[in-house]
Tab-separated table of C-alpha atoms in Angstrom:
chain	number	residue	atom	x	y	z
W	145	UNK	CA	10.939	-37.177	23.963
W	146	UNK	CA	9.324	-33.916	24.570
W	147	UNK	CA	12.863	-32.189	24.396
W	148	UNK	CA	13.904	-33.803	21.133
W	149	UNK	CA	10.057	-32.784	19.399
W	150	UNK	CA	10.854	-29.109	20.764
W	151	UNK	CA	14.330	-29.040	19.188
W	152	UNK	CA	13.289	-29.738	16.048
W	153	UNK	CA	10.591	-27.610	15.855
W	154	UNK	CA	12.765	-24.943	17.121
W	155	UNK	CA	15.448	-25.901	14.645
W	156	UNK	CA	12.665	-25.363	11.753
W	157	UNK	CA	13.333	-21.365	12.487
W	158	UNK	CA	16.961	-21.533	12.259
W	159	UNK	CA	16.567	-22.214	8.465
W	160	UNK	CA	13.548	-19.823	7.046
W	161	UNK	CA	15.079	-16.914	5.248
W	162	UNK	CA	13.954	-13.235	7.103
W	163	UNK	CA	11.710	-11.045	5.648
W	164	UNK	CA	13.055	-7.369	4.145
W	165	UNK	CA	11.777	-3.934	4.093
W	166	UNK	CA	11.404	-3.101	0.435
W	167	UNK	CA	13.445	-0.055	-0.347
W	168	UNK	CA	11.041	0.540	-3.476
W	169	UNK	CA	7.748	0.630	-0.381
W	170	UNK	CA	9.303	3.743	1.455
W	171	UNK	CA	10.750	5.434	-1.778
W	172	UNK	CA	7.333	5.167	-2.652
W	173	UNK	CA	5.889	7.761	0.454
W	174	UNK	CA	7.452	10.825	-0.800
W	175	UNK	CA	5.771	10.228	-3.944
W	176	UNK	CA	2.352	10.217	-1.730
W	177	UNK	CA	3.348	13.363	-0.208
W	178	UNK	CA	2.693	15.068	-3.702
W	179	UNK	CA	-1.046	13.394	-3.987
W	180	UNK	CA	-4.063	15.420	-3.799
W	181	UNK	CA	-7.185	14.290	-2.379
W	182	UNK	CA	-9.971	14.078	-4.689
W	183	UNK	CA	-13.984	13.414	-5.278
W	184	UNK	CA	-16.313	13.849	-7.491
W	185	UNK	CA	-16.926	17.673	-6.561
W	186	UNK	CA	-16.199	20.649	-4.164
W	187	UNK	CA	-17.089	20.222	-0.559
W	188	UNK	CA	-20.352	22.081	0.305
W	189	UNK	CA	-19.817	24.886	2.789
W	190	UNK	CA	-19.670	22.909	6.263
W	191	UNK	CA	-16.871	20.855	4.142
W	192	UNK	CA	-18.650	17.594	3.976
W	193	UNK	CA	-19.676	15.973	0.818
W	194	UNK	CA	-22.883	13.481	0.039
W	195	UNK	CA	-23.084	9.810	1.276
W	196	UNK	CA	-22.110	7.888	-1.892
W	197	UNK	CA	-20.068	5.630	-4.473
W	198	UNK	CA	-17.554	6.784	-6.434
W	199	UNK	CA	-15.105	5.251	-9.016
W	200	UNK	CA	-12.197	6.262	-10.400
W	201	UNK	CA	-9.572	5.586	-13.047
W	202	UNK	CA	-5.889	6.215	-14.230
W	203	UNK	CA	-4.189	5.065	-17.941
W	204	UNK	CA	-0.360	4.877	-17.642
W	205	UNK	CA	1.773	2.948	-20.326
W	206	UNK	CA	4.765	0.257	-19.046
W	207	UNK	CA	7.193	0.517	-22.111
W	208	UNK	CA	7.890	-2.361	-23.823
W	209	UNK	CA	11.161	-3.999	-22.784
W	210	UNK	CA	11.437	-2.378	-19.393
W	211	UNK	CA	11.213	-4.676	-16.722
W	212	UNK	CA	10.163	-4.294	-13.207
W	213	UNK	CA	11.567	-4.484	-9.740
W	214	UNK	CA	8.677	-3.208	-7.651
W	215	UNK	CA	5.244	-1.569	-8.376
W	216	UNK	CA	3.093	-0.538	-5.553
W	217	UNK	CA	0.013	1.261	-5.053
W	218	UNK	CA	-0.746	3.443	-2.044
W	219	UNK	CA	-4.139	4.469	-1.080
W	220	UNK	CA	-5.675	6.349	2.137
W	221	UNK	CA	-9.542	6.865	1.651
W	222	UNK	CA	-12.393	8.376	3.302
W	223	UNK	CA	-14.178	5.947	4.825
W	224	UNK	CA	-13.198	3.221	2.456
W	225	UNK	CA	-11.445	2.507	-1.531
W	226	UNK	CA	-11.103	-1.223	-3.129
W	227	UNK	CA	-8.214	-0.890	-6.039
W	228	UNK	CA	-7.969	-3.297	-9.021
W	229	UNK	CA	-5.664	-3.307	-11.375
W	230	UNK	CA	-6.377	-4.245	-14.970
W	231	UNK	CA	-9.577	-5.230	-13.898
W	232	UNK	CA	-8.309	-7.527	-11.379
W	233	UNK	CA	-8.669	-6.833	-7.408
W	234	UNK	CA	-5.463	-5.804	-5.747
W	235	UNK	CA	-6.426	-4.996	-2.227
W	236	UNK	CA	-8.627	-2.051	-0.126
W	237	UNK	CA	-7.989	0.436	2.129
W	238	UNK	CA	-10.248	2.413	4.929
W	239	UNK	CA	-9.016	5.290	6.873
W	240	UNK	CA	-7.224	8.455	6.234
W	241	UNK	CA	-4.217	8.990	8.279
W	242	UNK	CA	-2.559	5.914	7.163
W	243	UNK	CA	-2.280	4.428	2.668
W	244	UNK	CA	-2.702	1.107	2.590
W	245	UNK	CA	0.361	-0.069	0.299
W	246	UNK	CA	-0.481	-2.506	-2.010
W	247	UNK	CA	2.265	-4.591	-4.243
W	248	UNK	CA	1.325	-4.630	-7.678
W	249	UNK	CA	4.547	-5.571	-9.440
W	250	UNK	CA	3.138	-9.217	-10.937
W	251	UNK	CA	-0.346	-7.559	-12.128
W	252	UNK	CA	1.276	-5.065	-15.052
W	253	UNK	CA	1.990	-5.575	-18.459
W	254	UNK	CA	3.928	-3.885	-21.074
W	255	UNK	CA	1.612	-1.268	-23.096
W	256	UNK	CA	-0.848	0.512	-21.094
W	257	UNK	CA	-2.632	-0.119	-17.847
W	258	UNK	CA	-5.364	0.957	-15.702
W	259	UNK	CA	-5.209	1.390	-11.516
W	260	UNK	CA	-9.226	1.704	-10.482
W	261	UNK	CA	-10.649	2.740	-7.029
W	262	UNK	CA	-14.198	2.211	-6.066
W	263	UNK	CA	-14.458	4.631	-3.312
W	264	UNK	CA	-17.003	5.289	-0.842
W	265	UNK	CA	-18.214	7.864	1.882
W	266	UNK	CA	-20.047	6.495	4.476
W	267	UNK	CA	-22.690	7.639	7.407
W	268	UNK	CA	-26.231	8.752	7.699
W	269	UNK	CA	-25.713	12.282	6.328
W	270	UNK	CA	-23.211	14.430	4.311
W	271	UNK	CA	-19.601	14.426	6.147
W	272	UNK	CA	-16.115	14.919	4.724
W	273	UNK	CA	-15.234	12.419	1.870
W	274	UNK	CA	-11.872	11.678	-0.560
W	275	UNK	CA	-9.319	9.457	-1.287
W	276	UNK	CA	-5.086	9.873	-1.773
W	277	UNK	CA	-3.129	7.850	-3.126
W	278	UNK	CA	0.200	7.130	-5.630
W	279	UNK	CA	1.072	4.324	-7.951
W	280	UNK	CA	5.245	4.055	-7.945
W	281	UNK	CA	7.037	1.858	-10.545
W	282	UNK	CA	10.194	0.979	-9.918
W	283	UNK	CA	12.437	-0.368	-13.094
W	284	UNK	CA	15.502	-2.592	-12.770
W	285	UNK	CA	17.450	0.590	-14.981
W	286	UNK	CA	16.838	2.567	-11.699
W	287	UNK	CA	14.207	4.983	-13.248
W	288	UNK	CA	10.732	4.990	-11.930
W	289	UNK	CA	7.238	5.829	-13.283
W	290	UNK	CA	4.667	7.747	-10.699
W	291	UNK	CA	1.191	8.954	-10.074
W	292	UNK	CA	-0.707	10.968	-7.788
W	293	UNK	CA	-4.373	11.852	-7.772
W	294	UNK	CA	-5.102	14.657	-8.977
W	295	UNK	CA	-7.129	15.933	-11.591
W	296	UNK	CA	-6.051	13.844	-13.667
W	297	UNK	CA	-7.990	10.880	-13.000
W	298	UNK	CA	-10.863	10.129	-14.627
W	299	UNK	CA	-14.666	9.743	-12.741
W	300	UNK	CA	-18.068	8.397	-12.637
W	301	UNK	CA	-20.891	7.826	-10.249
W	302	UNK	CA	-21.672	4.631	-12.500
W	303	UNK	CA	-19.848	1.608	-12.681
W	304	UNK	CA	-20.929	0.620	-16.959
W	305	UNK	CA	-19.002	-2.970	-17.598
W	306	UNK	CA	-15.177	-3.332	-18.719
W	307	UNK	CA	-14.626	0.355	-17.210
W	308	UNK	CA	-11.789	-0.873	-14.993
W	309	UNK	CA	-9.939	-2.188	-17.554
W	310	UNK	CA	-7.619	-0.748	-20.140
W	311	UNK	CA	-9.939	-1.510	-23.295
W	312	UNK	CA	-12.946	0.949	-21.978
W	313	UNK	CA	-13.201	4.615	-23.383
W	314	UNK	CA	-13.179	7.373	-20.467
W	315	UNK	CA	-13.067	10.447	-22.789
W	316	UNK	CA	-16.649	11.268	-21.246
W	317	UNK	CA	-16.004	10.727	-17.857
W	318	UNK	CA	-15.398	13.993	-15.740
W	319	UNK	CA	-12.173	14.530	-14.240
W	320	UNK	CA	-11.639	14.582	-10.676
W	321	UNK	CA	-12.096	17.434	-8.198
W	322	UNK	CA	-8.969	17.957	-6.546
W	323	UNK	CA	-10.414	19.263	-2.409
W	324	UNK	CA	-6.537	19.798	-0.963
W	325	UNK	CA	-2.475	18.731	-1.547
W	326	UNK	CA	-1.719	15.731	1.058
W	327	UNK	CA	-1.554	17.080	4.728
W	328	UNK	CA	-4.312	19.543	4.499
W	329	UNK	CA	-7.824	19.534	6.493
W	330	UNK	CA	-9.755	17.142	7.941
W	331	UNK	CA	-7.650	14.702	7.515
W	332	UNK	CA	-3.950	16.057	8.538
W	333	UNK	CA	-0.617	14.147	7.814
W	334	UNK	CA	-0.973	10.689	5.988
W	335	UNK	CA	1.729	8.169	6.398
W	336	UNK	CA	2.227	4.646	5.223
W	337	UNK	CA	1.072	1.611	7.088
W	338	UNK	CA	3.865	-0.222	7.583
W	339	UNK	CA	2.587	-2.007	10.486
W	340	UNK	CA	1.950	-5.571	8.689
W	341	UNK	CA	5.205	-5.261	7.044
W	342	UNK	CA	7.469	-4.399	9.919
W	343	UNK	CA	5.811	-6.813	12.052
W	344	UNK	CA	6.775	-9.303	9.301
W	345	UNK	CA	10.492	-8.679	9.471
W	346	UNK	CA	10.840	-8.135	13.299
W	347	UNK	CA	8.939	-11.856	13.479
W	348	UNK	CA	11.261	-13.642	11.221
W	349	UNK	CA	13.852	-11.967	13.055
W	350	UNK	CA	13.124	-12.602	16.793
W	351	UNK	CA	11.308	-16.099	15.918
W	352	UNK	CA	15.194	-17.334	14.295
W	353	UNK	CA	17.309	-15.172	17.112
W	354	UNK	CA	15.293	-16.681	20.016
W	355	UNK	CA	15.249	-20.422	18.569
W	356	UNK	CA	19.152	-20.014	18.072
W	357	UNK	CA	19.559	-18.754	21.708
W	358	UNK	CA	17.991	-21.455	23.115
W	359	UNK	CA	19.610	-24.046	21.267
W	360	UNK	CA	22.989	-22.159	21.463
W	361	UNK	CA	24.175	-21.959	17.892
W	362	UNK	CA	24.891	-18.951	16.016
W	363	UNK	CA	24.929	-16.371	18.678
W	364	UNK	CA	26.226	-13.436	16.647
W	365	UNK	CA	23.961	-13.676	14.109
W	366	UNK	CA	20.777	-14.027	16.531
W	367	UNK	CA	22.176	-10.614	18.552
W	368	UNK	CA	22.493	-9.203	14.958
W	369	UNK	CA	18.792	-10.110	13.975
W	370	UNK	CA	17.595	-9.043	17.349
W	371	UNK	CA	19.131	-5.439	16.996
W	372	UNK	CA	18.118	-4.950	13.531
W	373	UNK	CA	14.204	-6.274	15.072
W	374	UNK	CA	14.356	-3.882	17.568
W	375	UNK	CA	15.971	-0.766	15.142
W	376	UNK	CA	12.984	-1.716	12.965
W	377	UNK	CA	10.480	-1.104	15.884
W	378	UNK	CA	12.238	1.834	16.952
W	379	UNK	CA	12.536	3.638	13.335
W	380	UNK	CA	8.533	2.954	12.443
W	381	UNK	CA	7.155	3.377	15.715
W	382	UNK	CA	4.562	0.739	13.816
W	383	UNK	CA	5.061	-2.696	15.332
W	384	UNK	CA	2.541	-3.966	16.831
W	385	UNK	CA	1.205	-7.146	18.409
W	386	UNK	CA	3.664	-9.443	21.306
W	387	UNK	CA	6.408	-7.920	20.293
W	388	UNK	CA	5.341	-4.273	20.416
């Protein structure tokens, strides 16, 4: 009886569909390569900038009649960044060697749009501060619409109501400082965490090629899944957890 409750359960992975990298998530790194970070000012002269809250906004327009395949945006901060979009949450990020990517596609609309971060350095005194980050549109015509920070965005110290969506007036909000191009000091080389996603498709990989082993059915396709699981590992150097 036990056998027969296993072999269905196992049987259960046999028929899930696997998870895929998104080609549009790692087209979307070089784009962050050409992000500056950015704050509200220069750094003083030990490089660190005050403990504080700071927010800041982007305007870009989705044409009308283009439709979308994949929107993401990508965000390392220092110490810590919530992003809405529209005025709606979309995720956060904390820590500045790796952007938190976060999928956006279902959250535009045609006409124009806002991407907000509410970003914050934290400690006891003054210590380096800034956040990087891209927003990367990819259309189903092939052509794409991105965004770095720079100093371009718009910013304020205050937070006055409707100012993360697209309705609110920013003409008298400063623009950003821009403090260095991606890669430059304190904070070094800033790659994309890819560590949820890859663990994602190695599991739905090694959870069908293992169930199918043990039941012995479709053997090539579980060696196939379990070489592409273990390429995966191999090409992010980012899985992590039991099968790391």
């Amino acid at each position: 009886q036990f056998g027969s409750r296993r072999d269905a359960y196992l049987k259960e992975y046999l028929e899930k569909p696997f998870v895929d990298l998104d080609p549009a998530l790692e087209e979307s790194g070089i784009r962050l390569s050409k992000a500056k970070w950015i704050w509200d000012r220069a750094r003083d002269e030990k490089g660190n900038m005050p403990i504080g809250h700071v927010n800041f906004r982007r305007e870009f327009v989705i044409p009308e009649g283009k439709q979308i395949e994949a929107a993401y945006v990508l965000v390392a901060a220092d110490n810590a960044c919530e992003v809405s979009v529209n005025g709606i949450k979309s995720g956060s990020s904390s820590g500045f060697h790796q952007a938190t990517p976060i999928k956006i596609t279902s959250q535009l609309q045609p006409g124009t749009n806002v991407v907000s971060l509410e970003a914050e350095n934290l400690g006891d005194e003054p210590n380096p501060g800034g956040v990087l980050g891209a927003v990367y549109v990819k259309f189903e015509e092939g052509d794409t619409l991105d965004l770095v920070t720079d100093e371009n965005w718009r910013l304020s110290l205050e937070g006055p109501e409707g100012w993360q969506t697209s309705s609110f007036d920013d003409q008298h909000w400063q623009r950003a400082h821009a403090l260095g191009p991606s890669g430059s000091a304190p904070w070094g080389e800033v790659t994309i965490q890819m560590d949820v996603v890859v663990s994602q498709y190695v599991f739905s990989r090694l959870t069908f090629a293992l169930a199918a082993l043990y039941l012995q059915t479709d053997i090539e396709r579980a060696n196939i899944a379990i070489i592409d699981a273990v390429n995966a590992m191999r090409q992010q150097h980012q899985a992590t957890g039991e099968f790391g």
